[in-house]
Amino acid sequence: MANNRVIIFDTTLRDGEQSPGVSLNMEEKLQIGRQLEKLGVDVLEAGFPVASQGDFEGVKRLADELRGLQVCALARASKNDIDVAWNAIKGGENPRIHTFIATSDIHLKYKLRKDRDEVLEIARDAVAYAASLTPNVEFSAEDASRSDLNYLCKVFEAVIDAGATTVNFPDTVGYAIPWDFAEMIRYVMENTPNIHKAVLSVHCHNDLGLATANVLSAINKGARQVECTINGIGERAGNTAMEEVVMALKTRHDLLPFETGIDTRQIIATSRMVSMLTGMAVQPNKAIVGANAFAHESGIHQDGVLKERTTYEIMDPKDVGLEQGRLVLGKHSGRHALRAKLEELGYSLSEKELDKVFNRFKALADKKKEVYPEDLVAIVAEELLRIPDRFKLKYLHVAGGRGIRPTATVAVEIDGEEFSGVSMGAGPIDAAFKAVANLVKTKSRLLKFNVSSITGGTDAQGEVTVRLEENDHVVTGQGADPDIITASVKAYLNALNRLEYLKHNAPKAVAQPMCE
Ligand code: KIV
Ligand code: ZN
């Protein structure tokens, strides 16, 4: 690989899925995986197979199906984790085992309760074992940015000798500052004698909002793999946003003369899919993929852009897939146009799946003049990617208005049998939620309720996100409909169905650490 090529390692389905409230089902993981393949990522970290049967099966499906990229599985530095990870990915093309252990004194003392020599030996043994299964092994030194750098270089040297072909330097807690981080990367490049035999990778969390800046400063000093997620989702404040790094490299090629294999025109479609399926909304002012990222509000700016786009635009919206994606469909659009649009958005559907989406599309186009890509993403998510629902909405009627006590009548199918009930509430949504809660007898607690408009106009579909908590499980549900009360009830039921799913497929508690 040319020395200016930066490997894009996507961890949306692993670190991204660790975002609070996000839990993707198998179909959703597959759709995102296929879209990441189309986007052109080099390595796709598909999950942490030892964490649960669901994780194992998701990783296995992705490894068996995706081609043209390396599917990677995470494993702690233990034989059992590595065996489970390998069993999940071994059907893949050039599959990668990613094993890790912390190297900072603070983690050694309080979490691992081991000394530096012991940890070095565990890391070396884990990598040697992984390398006996596949030549493609990555080692991560968790909390590297707070580790003693001399010790870290010794660990990297030992694991490269044991067979690691990628060594990853995570800023696990998002503590690094760009110029200091650059200095650390330079130090590791110069003081790990066999570093030329491996690729140095970085993995930055965004706790101080510096993840992208840190990654760019590391690339400048020799890092050639970036671990990132779509929309920057991930633990706490998230990970480095892939779209930011890729577009920074493209836009400032004068200062950052590096290449990636990413087809940037797929960025918006991927971002929308990830946001819809994870329920993690993208903030409007988010760089590259936010709704306002290419919007010009001030008259002076609008005038400038109309005269010459580059006066106020440093990137061409087409380069991230924006304009091609704006083409709308209407009630006269046929199956052919719908299929073409869905393919552009990253969804390849069977005839049967297309039938379902087409029916919903027609129903929506009857109510709404223009159907936008965002509307289609919402329909696909609802029609095709949902986990098998235990609770289904059959009927909803709400009465409200000035001087009337809001009342909702709801019928829900539960395990194939229909139940109905009436409730009053502070408003129509409150009334409908109370009626649903009584019918399904939930003990869950509402953590978040958010309504937004998918596109502009009063006929736009409302998109609702509901976050619920029950017995330490946090889930996010979504629903979309031109009627916001229906959208809200759909989102509520989607979250309740996810809780049901988790009751039967809950991840095992993964105790940290497990070293054998
Ligand atoms: O943030 C982190 O340190 C990680 C490692 C497992 C790479 O996610
Ligand atoms: Zn991480």
Coordinates of C-alpha atoms and ligand atoms in Angstrom, one line a residue:
M1 CA 0.0 0.0 0.0
A2 CA 1.3 3.5 -0.9
N3 CA 2.8 5.3 2.0
N4 CA 0.2 8.1 1.7
R5 CA -2.8 5.7 1.9
V6 CA -4.8 6.0 5.1
I7 CA -6.7 2.8 6.0
I8 CA -10.3 3.5 7.1
F9 CA -11.3 1.2 10.0
D10 CA -15.0 1.7 10.7
T11 CA -16.3 0.8 14.1
T12 CA -19.9 2.0 13.8
L13 CA -21.2 -1.5 14.5
R14 CA -18.9 -2.0 17.5
D15 CA -17.9 1.2 19.4
G16 CA -20.8 3.0 17.7
E17 CA -23.2 0.4 18.9
Q18 CA -21.9 1.1 22.5
S19 CA -23.7 4.5 22.4
P20 CA -26.3 4.7 25.1
G21 CA -29.6 3.3 24.0
V22 CA -28.4 1.9 20.7
S23 CA -28.9 -1.8 20.0
L24 CA -29.2 -2.9 16.4
N25 CA -30.8 -6.1 15.3
M26 CA -29.3 -8.5 12.7
E27 CA -31.1 -7.0 9.7
E28 CA -30.1 -3.5 10.7
K29 CA -26.5 -4.5 11.1
L30 CA -26.5 -6.1 7.7
Q31 CA -28.0 -3.1 6.0
I32 CA -25.4 -0.8 7.6
G33 CA -22.6 -3.3 6.7
R34 CA -23.7 -3.4 3.1
Q35 CA -23.7 0.3 2.9
L36 CA -20.2 0.6 4.5
E37 CA -19.0 -1.9 1.9
K38 CA -20.4 0.5 -0.8
L39 CA -18.9 3.5 1.0
G40 CA -15.5 1.8 0.6
V41 CA -14.2 1.2 4.1
D42 CA -11.1 -1.0 4.3
V43 CA -11.9 -2.7 7.7
L44 CA -15.3 -3.1 9.3
E45 CA -15.3 -3.9 13.0
A46 CA -18.5 -5.8 13.2
G47 CA -18.8 -6.4 17.0
F48 CA -17.6 -8.1 20.1
P49 CA -18.7 -11.7 19.6
V50 CA -18.1 -12.9 23.2
A51 CA -20.5 -10.2 24.5
S52 CA -23.7 -12.1 23.4
Q53 CA -25.1 -14.7 21.1
G54 CA -26.7 -11.9 19.1
D55 CA -23.3 -10.1 18.7
F56 CA -21.7 -13.4 17.6
E57 CA -24.4 -14.1 15.0
G58 CA -24.3 -10.5 13.7
V59 CA -20.5 -10.6 13.3
K60 CA -20.7 -14.0 11.6
R61 CA -23.4 -13.0 9.1
L62 CA -21.4 -9.9 8.1
A63 CA -18.1 -11.8 7.8
D64 CA -19.8 -14.5 5.7
E65 CA -21.6 -12.0 3.4
L66 CA -19.4 -9.0 2.9
R67 CA -16.6 -9.1 0.4
G68 CA -14.0 -6.5 -0.7
L69 CA -13.3 -5.5 2.9
Q70 CA -11.9 -7.0 6.0
V71 CA -14.4 -7.9 8.7
C72 CA -12.9 -7.6 12.2
A73 CA -14.0 -8.8 15.6
L74 CA -13.0 -7.5 19.0
A75 CA -11.6 -9.8 21.7
R76 CA -10.1 -9.1 25.1
A77 CA -6.6 -10.5 25.5
S78 CA -7.8 -14.0 26.4
K79 CA -7.8 -17.3 24.6
N80 CA -11.6 -17.7 25.1
D81 CA -12.4 -14.3 23.6
I82 CA -10.1 -14.8 20.7
D83 CA -11.5 -18.3 20.0
V84 CA -15.1 -16.9 20.0
A85 CA -14.0 -13.9 17.8
W86 CA -12.3 -16.2 15.3
N87 CA -15.2 -18.6 15.1
A88 CA -17.4 -15.6 14.2
I89 CA -15.2 -14.2 11.4
K90 CA -13.3 -17.1 10.0
G91 CA -15.7 -17.3 6.9
G92 CA -14.7 -13.7 5.9
E93 CA -12.2 -12.4 3.4
N94 CA -8.9 -11.7 5.1
P95 CA -10.7 -11.5 8.6
R96 CA -9.0 -9.6 11.4
I97 CA -8.8 -10.4 15.1
H98 CA -8.6 -7.2 17.2
T99 CA -7.4 -7.9 20.7
F100 CA -6.7 -5.4 23.4
I101 CA -5.6 -4.8 26.9
A102 CA -5.0 -1.5 28.9
T103 CA -1.5 -0.2 29.3
S104 CA -1.9 2.9 31.5
D105 CA -0.8 2.7 35.1
I106 CA -4.2 3.8 36.3
H107 CA -5.9 0.9 34.4
L108 CA -3.2 -1.5 35.5
K109 CA -3.6 -0.6 39.2
Y110 CA -7.3 -0.2 39.6
K111 CA -8.9 -2.3 36.8
L112 CA -6.5 -5.1 35.9
R113 CA -4.6 -5.3 39.3
K114 CA -1.5 -6.4 37.4
D115 CA 1.9 -5.0 37.0
R116 CA 3.5 -3.9 33.7
D117 CA 5.4 -7.1 33.1
E118 CA 2.3 -9.2 33.6
V119 CA 0.3 -7.1 31.1
L120 CA 3.1 -7.2 28.6
E121 CA 3.1 -11.0 28.8
I122 CA -0.7 -11.2 28.5
A123 CA -0.6 -9.0 25.4
R124 CA 2.2 -10.9 23.7
D125 CA 0.5 -14.3 24.4
A126 CA -2.9 -13.1 23.2
V127 CA -1.4 -11.8 19.9
A128 CA 0.7 -14.9 19.4
Y129 CA -2.4 -17.0 19.9
A130 CA -4.4 -14.8 17.5
A131 CA -1.6 -15.0 14.9
S132 CA -1.7 -18.8 15.0
L133 CA -5.3 -18.4 13.7
T134 CA -4.9 -15.6 11.1
P135 CA -2.1 -13.4 9.8
N136 CA -4.3 -10.4 10.2
V137 CA -4.0 -9.4 13.9
E138 CA -4.5 -6.0 15.5
F139 CA -3.5 -5.1 19.0
S140 CA -4.9 -2.1 20.9
A141 CA -3.2 -0.6 24.0
E142 CA -6.3 0.7 25.7
D143 CA -5.8 4.1 27.3
A144 CA -2.6 4.5 25.3
S145 CA -2.7 8.3 25.6
R146 CA -2.3 8.1 29.4
S147 CA 0.3 5.3 29.3
D148 CA 4.0 5.6 29.9
L149 CA 5.3 5.9 26.4
N150 CA 8.5 3.9 27.0
Y151 CA 6.4 1.1 28.4
L152 CA 4.0 1.4 25.5
C153 CA 6.8 1.1 22.9
K154 CA 8.0 -2.0 24.7
V155 CA 4.5 -3.5 24.5
F156 CA 4.1 -2.6 20.8
E157 CA 7.6 -4.1 20.1
A158 CA 6.6 -7.3 21.8
V159 CA 3.2 -7.7 20.1
I160 CA 4.7 -6.9 16.6
D161 CA 7.3 -9.6 17.3
A162 CA 4.4 -11.9 18.2
G163 CA 2.6 -11.3 14.9
A164 CA 0.5 -8.1 15.2
T165 CA 0.3 -6.4 11.8
T166 CA -1.6 -3.3 13.2
V167 CA -0.9 -1.6 16.5
N168 CA -3.6 0.8 17.7
F169 CA -3.0 3.8 19.9
P170 CA -6.4 4.7 21.5
D171 CA -7.2 8.0 23.2
T172 CA -9.8 5.9 25.1
V173 CA -11.0 8.8 27.3
G174 CA -10.7 11.6 24.8
Y175 CA -8.0 13.3 26.9
A176 CA -5.4 14.2 24.2
I177 CA -4.7 17.6 22.8
P178 CA -3.7 17.7 19.1
W179 CA 0.0 18.9 19.3
D180 CA 0.7 16.7 22.3
F181 CA -1.0 13.7 20.6
A182 CA 1.2 14.3 17.5
E183 CA 4.2 14.3 19.7
M184 CA 3.2 10.9 21.2
I185 CA 2.7 9.4 17.8
R186 CA 6.1 10.7 16.7
Y187 CA 7.6 9.2 19.8
V188 CA 6.1 5.8 19.2
M189 CA 7.2 5.9 15.5
E190 CA 10.7 6.6 16.5
N191 CA 11.1 4.4 19.6
T192 CA 9.4 1.2 18.6
P193 CA 12.3 -0.6 16.7
N194 CA 10.0 -2.9 14.6
I195 CA 7.2 -0.4 13.9
H196 CA 8.0 -0.6 10.2
K197 CA 6.6 -4.1 10.2
A198 CA 3.1 -2.9 11.3
V199 CA 0.6 -0.2 10.6
L200 CA 0.2 2.4 13.4
S201 CA -3.5 3.1 14.0
V202 CA -5.3 5.7 16.1
H203 CA -8.6 5.6 17.8
C204 CA -9.8 8.9 19.3
H205 CA -12.8 9.6 21.5
N206 CA -14.4 13.0 21.4
D207 CA -14.8 13.9 25.1
L208 CA -13.2 17.3 24.5
G209 CA -14.5 17.7 20.9
L210 CA -10.9 17.1 19.6
A211 CA -11.1 13.6 18.1
T212 CA -10.8 14.7 14.4
A213 CA -8.1 17.2 15.2
N214 CA -6.1 14.6 17.1
V215 CA -6.5 12.0 14.3
L216 CA -5.3 14.5 11.6
S217 CA -2.3 15.4 13.7
A218 CA -1.5 11.7 14.1
I219 CA -1.7 11.1 10.4
N220 CA 0.8 13.9 9.9
K221 CA 3.2 12.0 12.1
G222 CA 2.9 8.6 10.6
A223 CA -0.3 7.0 11.7
R224 CA -1.8 5.2 8.7
Q225 CA -5.0 3.7 10.1
V226 CA -7.9 5.7 11.5
E227 CA -10.6 4.1 13.6
C228 CA -13.9 6.0 13.3
T229 CA -17.6 5.8 13.1
I230 CA -20.3 7.3 10.9
N231 CA -21.8 10.5 12.5
G232 CA -19.2 10.1 15.2
I233 CA -21.4 7.9 17.3
G234 CA -19.8 5.8 20.1
E235 CA -19.2 5.6 23.8
R236 CA -20.0 8.8 25.7
A237 CA -19.2 11.8 23.4
G238 CA -18.5 9.3 20.6
N239 CA -15.6 8.5 18.3
T240 CA -13.9 10.3 15.5
A241 CA -16.5 11.0 12.8
M242 CA -15.4 9.3 9.6
E243 CA -17.0 11.9 7.3
E244 CA -14.9 14.6 9.0
V245 CA -11.6 12.9 8.6
V246 CA -12.2 11.8 5.0
M247 CA -13.5 15.2 3.9
A248 CA -10.7 17.1 5.7
L249 CA -8.1 14.9 3.8
K250 CA -9.9 15.6 0.6
T251 CA -10.5 19.3 1.1
R252 CA -7.1 20.2 2.6
H253 CA -5.0 17.9 0.3
D254 CA -2.6 20.8 0.1
L255 CA -1.6 20.3 3.8
L256 CA -2.7 16.6 4.2
P257 CA -1.5 14.8 1.0
F258 CA -3.2 11.5 1.9
E259 CA -5.7 9.2 0.2
T260 CA -8.5 7.0 1.4
G261 CA -10.6 4.4 -0.5
I262 CA -13.8 6.1 0.5
D263 CA -16.4 7.0 -2.2
T264 CA -17.4 10.3 -0.6
R265 CA -20.6 10.5 -2.6
Q266 CA -22.0 7.8 -0.3
I267 CA -21.4 9.8 2.8
I268 CA -24.9 11.3 3.2
A269 CA -26.8 8.1 2.4
T270 CA -24.7 6.3 5.0
S271 CA -25.1 9.0 7.6
R272 CA -28.9 9.0 7.1
M273 CA -29.1 5.2 7.3
V274 CA -27.0 5.1 10.5
S275 CA -29.0 7.9 12.2
M276 CA -32.3 6.3 11.3
L277 CA -31.4 2.8 12.4
T278 CA -29.6 3.7 15.6
G279 CA -32.1 6.4 16.6
M280 CA -29.1 8.8 17.1
A281 CA -30.2 12.0 15.5
V282 CA -27.5 14.1 13.8
Q283 CA -27.3 17.6 15.2
P284 CA -28.3 20.2 12.5
N285 CA -24.9 22.0 12.7
K286 CA -22.8 18.8 12.6
A287 CA -19.9 19.1 10.2
I288 CA -20.4 17.5 6.8
V289 CA -23.7 15.6 7.5
G290 CA -25.8 18.0 9.6
A291 CA -28.9 19.4 7.9
N292 CA -27.4 22.9 8.0
A293 CA -23.9 21.9 6.9
F294 CA -24.5 23.3 3.4
A295 CA -27.3 25.7 4.2
H296 CA -26.7 29.4 3.7
E297 CA -28.9 31.6 5.8
S298 CA -27.5 35.1 5.5
G299 CA -28.4 37.1 2.3
I300 CA -24.8 38.0 1.8
H301 CA -23.7 34.4 1.8
Q302 CA -26.6 33.3 -0.5
D303 CA -25.8 36.0 -2.9
G304 CA -22.1 35.1 -2.9
V305 CA -22.8 31.3 -3.5
L306 CA -25.2 32.1 -6.3
K307 CA -22.5 34.2 -8.0
E308 CA -19.7 31.7 -7.3
R309 CA -20.1 28.7 -5.1
T310 CA -16.6 28.7 -3.8
T311 CA -17.1 32.2 -2.2
Y312 CA -18.7 30.5 0.9
E313 CA -18.5 26.8 0.2
I314 CA -15.2 24.9 0.8
M315 CA -16.7 21.6 -0.3
D316 CA -19.0 20.8 -3.2
P317 CA -22.3 19.3 -1.8
K318 CA -22.3 16.8 -4.6
D319 CA -19.0 15.3 -3.3
V320 CA -20.7 14.1 -0.2
G321 CA -23.8 12.9 -2.2
L322 CA -26.1 15.7 -1.3
E323 CA -27.5 16.9 -4.5
Q324 CA -28.0 13.6 -6.3
G325 CA -29.9 12.5 -3.1
R326 CA -32.4 15.5 -3.3
L327 CA -34.2 14.2 -6.3
V328 CA -37.8 13.6 -5.1
L329 CA -40.4 11.1 -6.0
G330 CA -44.2 11.8 -6.2
K331 CA -47.4 9.9 -6.6
H332 CA -46.8 9.2 -10.3
S333 CA -43.4 7.6 -9.7
G334 CA -43.4 3.9 -10.4
R335 CA -41.7 0.8 -9.0
H336 CA -38.7 1.3 -11.3
A337 CA -38.0 4.9 -10.1
L338 CA -38.5 3.8 -6.5
R339 CA -36.1 0.9 -6.9
A340 CA -33.4 3.2 -8.5
K341 CA -33.8 5.7 -5.7
L342 CA -33.5 3.0 -3.0
E343 CA -30.4 1.6 -4.6
E344 CA -28.9 5.1 -4.7
L345 CA -29.6 5.2 -0.9
G346 CA -27.9 1.9 -0.4
Y347 CA -30.8 -0.5 -0.2
S348 CA -31.0 -3.4 -2.6
L349 CA -34.4 -5.1 -2.1
S350 CA -35.9 -8.3 -3.3
E351 CA -39.2 -8.1 -5.3
K352 CA -41.2 -9.0 -2.1
E353 CA -39.5 -6.3 -0.1
L354 CA -39.9 -3.8 -2.8
D355 CA -43.7 -4.6 -2.9
K356 CA -44.0 -3.7 0.8
V357 CA -42.0 -0.5 0.5
F358 CA -43.9 0.5 -2.7
N359 CA -47.3 0.1 -0.9
R360 CA -46.1 2.3 1.9
F361 CA -44.6 4.8 -0.5
K362 CA -47.9 5.1 -2.5
A363 CA -49.9 5.6 0.7
L364 CA -47.4 8.4 1.7
A365 CA -47.4 10.0 -1.8
D366 CA -51.2 10.2 -1.6
K367 CA -50.9 12.3 1.5
K368 CA -47.8 14.3 0.6
K369 CA -46.8 15.8 -2.7
E370 CA -43.1 15.1 -2.6
V371 CA -41.4 12.1 -1.1
Y372 CA -37.8 12.7 -0.2
P373 CA -34.9 10.3 0.4
E374 CA -35.3 10.7 4.1
D375 CA -39.0 9.6 3.8
L376 CA -37.8 6.4 2.0
V377 CA -35.1 5.6 4.6
A378 CA -37.8 5.9 7.3
I379 CA -40.2 3.6 5.3
V380 CA -37.5 1.0 4.8
A381 CA -36.5 1.0 8.4
E382 CA -40.1 0.5 9.5
E383 CA -41.1 -2.1 6.9
L384 CA -38.0 -4.2 6.5
L385 CA -35.5 -3.8 9.3
R386 CA -37.6 -4.1 12.4
I387 CA -37.2 -7.0 14.8
P388 CA -40.2 -9.3 14.9
D389 CA -42.7 -7.2 16.8
R390 CA -44.6 -8.6 19.8
F391 CA -46.7 -5.5 20.0
K392 CA -48.4 -4.1 16.9
L393 CA -50.5 -1.0 16.6
K394 CA -53.9 -1.8 15.1
Y395 CA -56.0 1.3 15.8
L396 CA -55.5 4.8 17.2
H397 CA -58.1 7.5 17.7
V398 CA -57.3 10.7 19.6
A399 CA -59.6 13.6 20.6
G400 CA -58.2 16.8 21.7
G401 CA -58.2 20.6 21.3
R402 CA -59.1 23.7 23.3
G403 CA -61.5 23.0 26.1
I404 CA -61.4 19.2 25.6
R405 CA -59.6 16.7 27.9
P406 CA -57.3 14.8 25.5
T407 CA -58.4 11.2 25.2
A408 CA -56.9 8.3 23.2
T409 CA -58.4 5.0 22.2
V410 CA -55.8 2.5 21.2
A411 CA -55.9 -1.1 20.0
V412 CA -52.7 -3.1 20.1
E413 CA -52.1 -6.7 18.9
I414 CA -50.2 -8.6 21.6
D415 CA -48.9 -12.1 20.5
G416 CA -51.6 -12.2 17.8
E417 CA -54.5 -11.2 20.0
E418 CA -56.1 -7.7 19.9
F419 CA -56.6 -5.6 23.0
S420 CA -58.0 -2.1 23.2
G421 CA -58.2 0.6 25.9
V422 CA -58.9 4.3 26.5
S423 CA -56.9 6.8 28.5
M424 CA -56.8 10.6 29.2
G425 CA -53.7 12.6 29.4
A426 CA -52.1 16.1 29.5
G427 CA -52.1 16.1 25.7
P428 CA -53.0 13.6 23.0
I429 CA -49.5 12.0 23.0
D430 CA -49.6 11.6 26.7
A431 CA -53.0 10.0 26.5
A432 CA -52.0 7.6 23.8
F433 CA -48.8 6.6 25.6
K434 CA -50.8 5.9 28.8
A435 CA -53.3 3.8 26.8
V436 CA -50.5 1.8 25.3
A437 CA -48.6 1.4 28.6
N438 CA -51.8 0.0 30.2
L439 CA -52.3 -2.5 27.4
V440 CA -48.8 -3.9 27.3
K441 CA -48.3 -3.6 31.1
T442 CA -44.9 -2.0 30.8
K443 CA -42.8 -1.0 33.8
S444 CA -40.4 1.0 31.6
R445 CA -39.5 4.6 32.3
L446 CA -39.5 7.3 29.5
L447 CA -36.0 8.9 29.3
K448 CA -36.4 10.9 26.1
F449 CA -39.1 12.0 23.7
N450 CA -38.2 13.9 20.6
V451 CA -40.2 15.0 17.6
S452 CA -38.7 16.4 14.4
S453 CA -39.8 16.9 10.9
I454 CA -38.1 14.6 8.4
T455 CA -38.3 17.2 5.6
G456 CA -39.8 20.7 5.3
G457 CA -43.4 21.6 4.9
T458 CA -46.5 21.1 7.0
D459 CA -47.2 17.8 5.2
A460 CA -43.8 16.5 6.2
Q461 CA -43.5 13.2 8.1
G462 CA -42.9 13.6 11.8
E463 CA -40.0 11.5 13.0
V464 CA -40.2 10.6 16.7
T465 CA -37.5 9.1 18.9
V466 CA -38.4 7.5 22.2
R467 CA -35.9 6.3 24.7
L468 CA -37.0 3.9 27.5
E469 CA -35.3 2.3 30.4
E470 CA -36.2 -0.9 32.2
N471 CA -34.1 -3.2 34.3
D472 CA -30.8 -1.5 33.3
H473 CA -31.7 -1.9 29.6
V474 CA -31.9 1.4 27.7
V475 CA -33.4 1.3 24.2
T476 CA -34.3 3.8 21.5
G477 CA -37.4 3.4 19.3
Q478 CA -38.3 5.4 16.2
G479 CA -41.4 6.0 14.2
A480 CA -42.3 8.1 11.2
D481 CA -45.7 9.2 9.9
P482 CA -47.3 12.4 8.5
D483 CA -49.5 12.3 11.7
I484 CA -47.2 13.0 14.7
I485 CA -49.4 11.2 17.2
T486 CA -49.3 8.0 15.1
A487 CA -45.5 8.5 14.7
S488 CA -45.1 8.9 18.5
V489 CA -47.1 5.7 19.2
K490 CA -45.1 3.8 16.6
A491 CA -41.9 5.0 18.2
Y492 CA -43.1 4.0 21.6
L493 CA -44.1 0.5 20.5
N494 CA -40.8 0.1 18.6
A495 CA -39.0 0.9 21.8
L496 CA -41.2 -1.5 23.8
N497 CA -40.6 -4.2 21.2
R498 CA -36.8 -3.7 21.5
L499 CA -37.1 -4.1 25.3
E500 CA -39.0 -7.4 24.7
Y501 CA -36.3 -8.5 22.3
L502 CA -33.6 -7.7 24.9
K503 CA -35.4 -9.6 27.6
H504 CA -34.7 -12.7 25.5
N505 CA -31.4 -11.8 23.8
A506 CA -29.7 -9.7 26.5
P507 CA -25.9 -9.4 26.1
K508 CA -24.0 -11.2 28.7
A509 CA -22.4 -8.9 31.2
V510 CA -18.8 -8.8 30.1
A511 CA -16.6 -8.4 33.1
Q512 CA -13.5 -6.4 32.5
P513 CA -10.8 -7.8 32.4
M514 CA -10.6 -11.5 31.6
C515 CA -7.1 -12.7 31.2
E516 CA -6.1 -16.3 30.9
Ligands
KIV1 O1 -11.6 3.3 23.2 C1 -10.9 2.2 23.2 O2 -9.8 2.1 23.8 C2 -11.4 1.1 22.5 C3 -10.5 -0.1 22.3 C4 -11.2 -1.4 22.4 C5 -9.8 0.1 20.9 O3 -12.5 1.1 22.0
ZN2 ZN -13.3 3.2 21.8

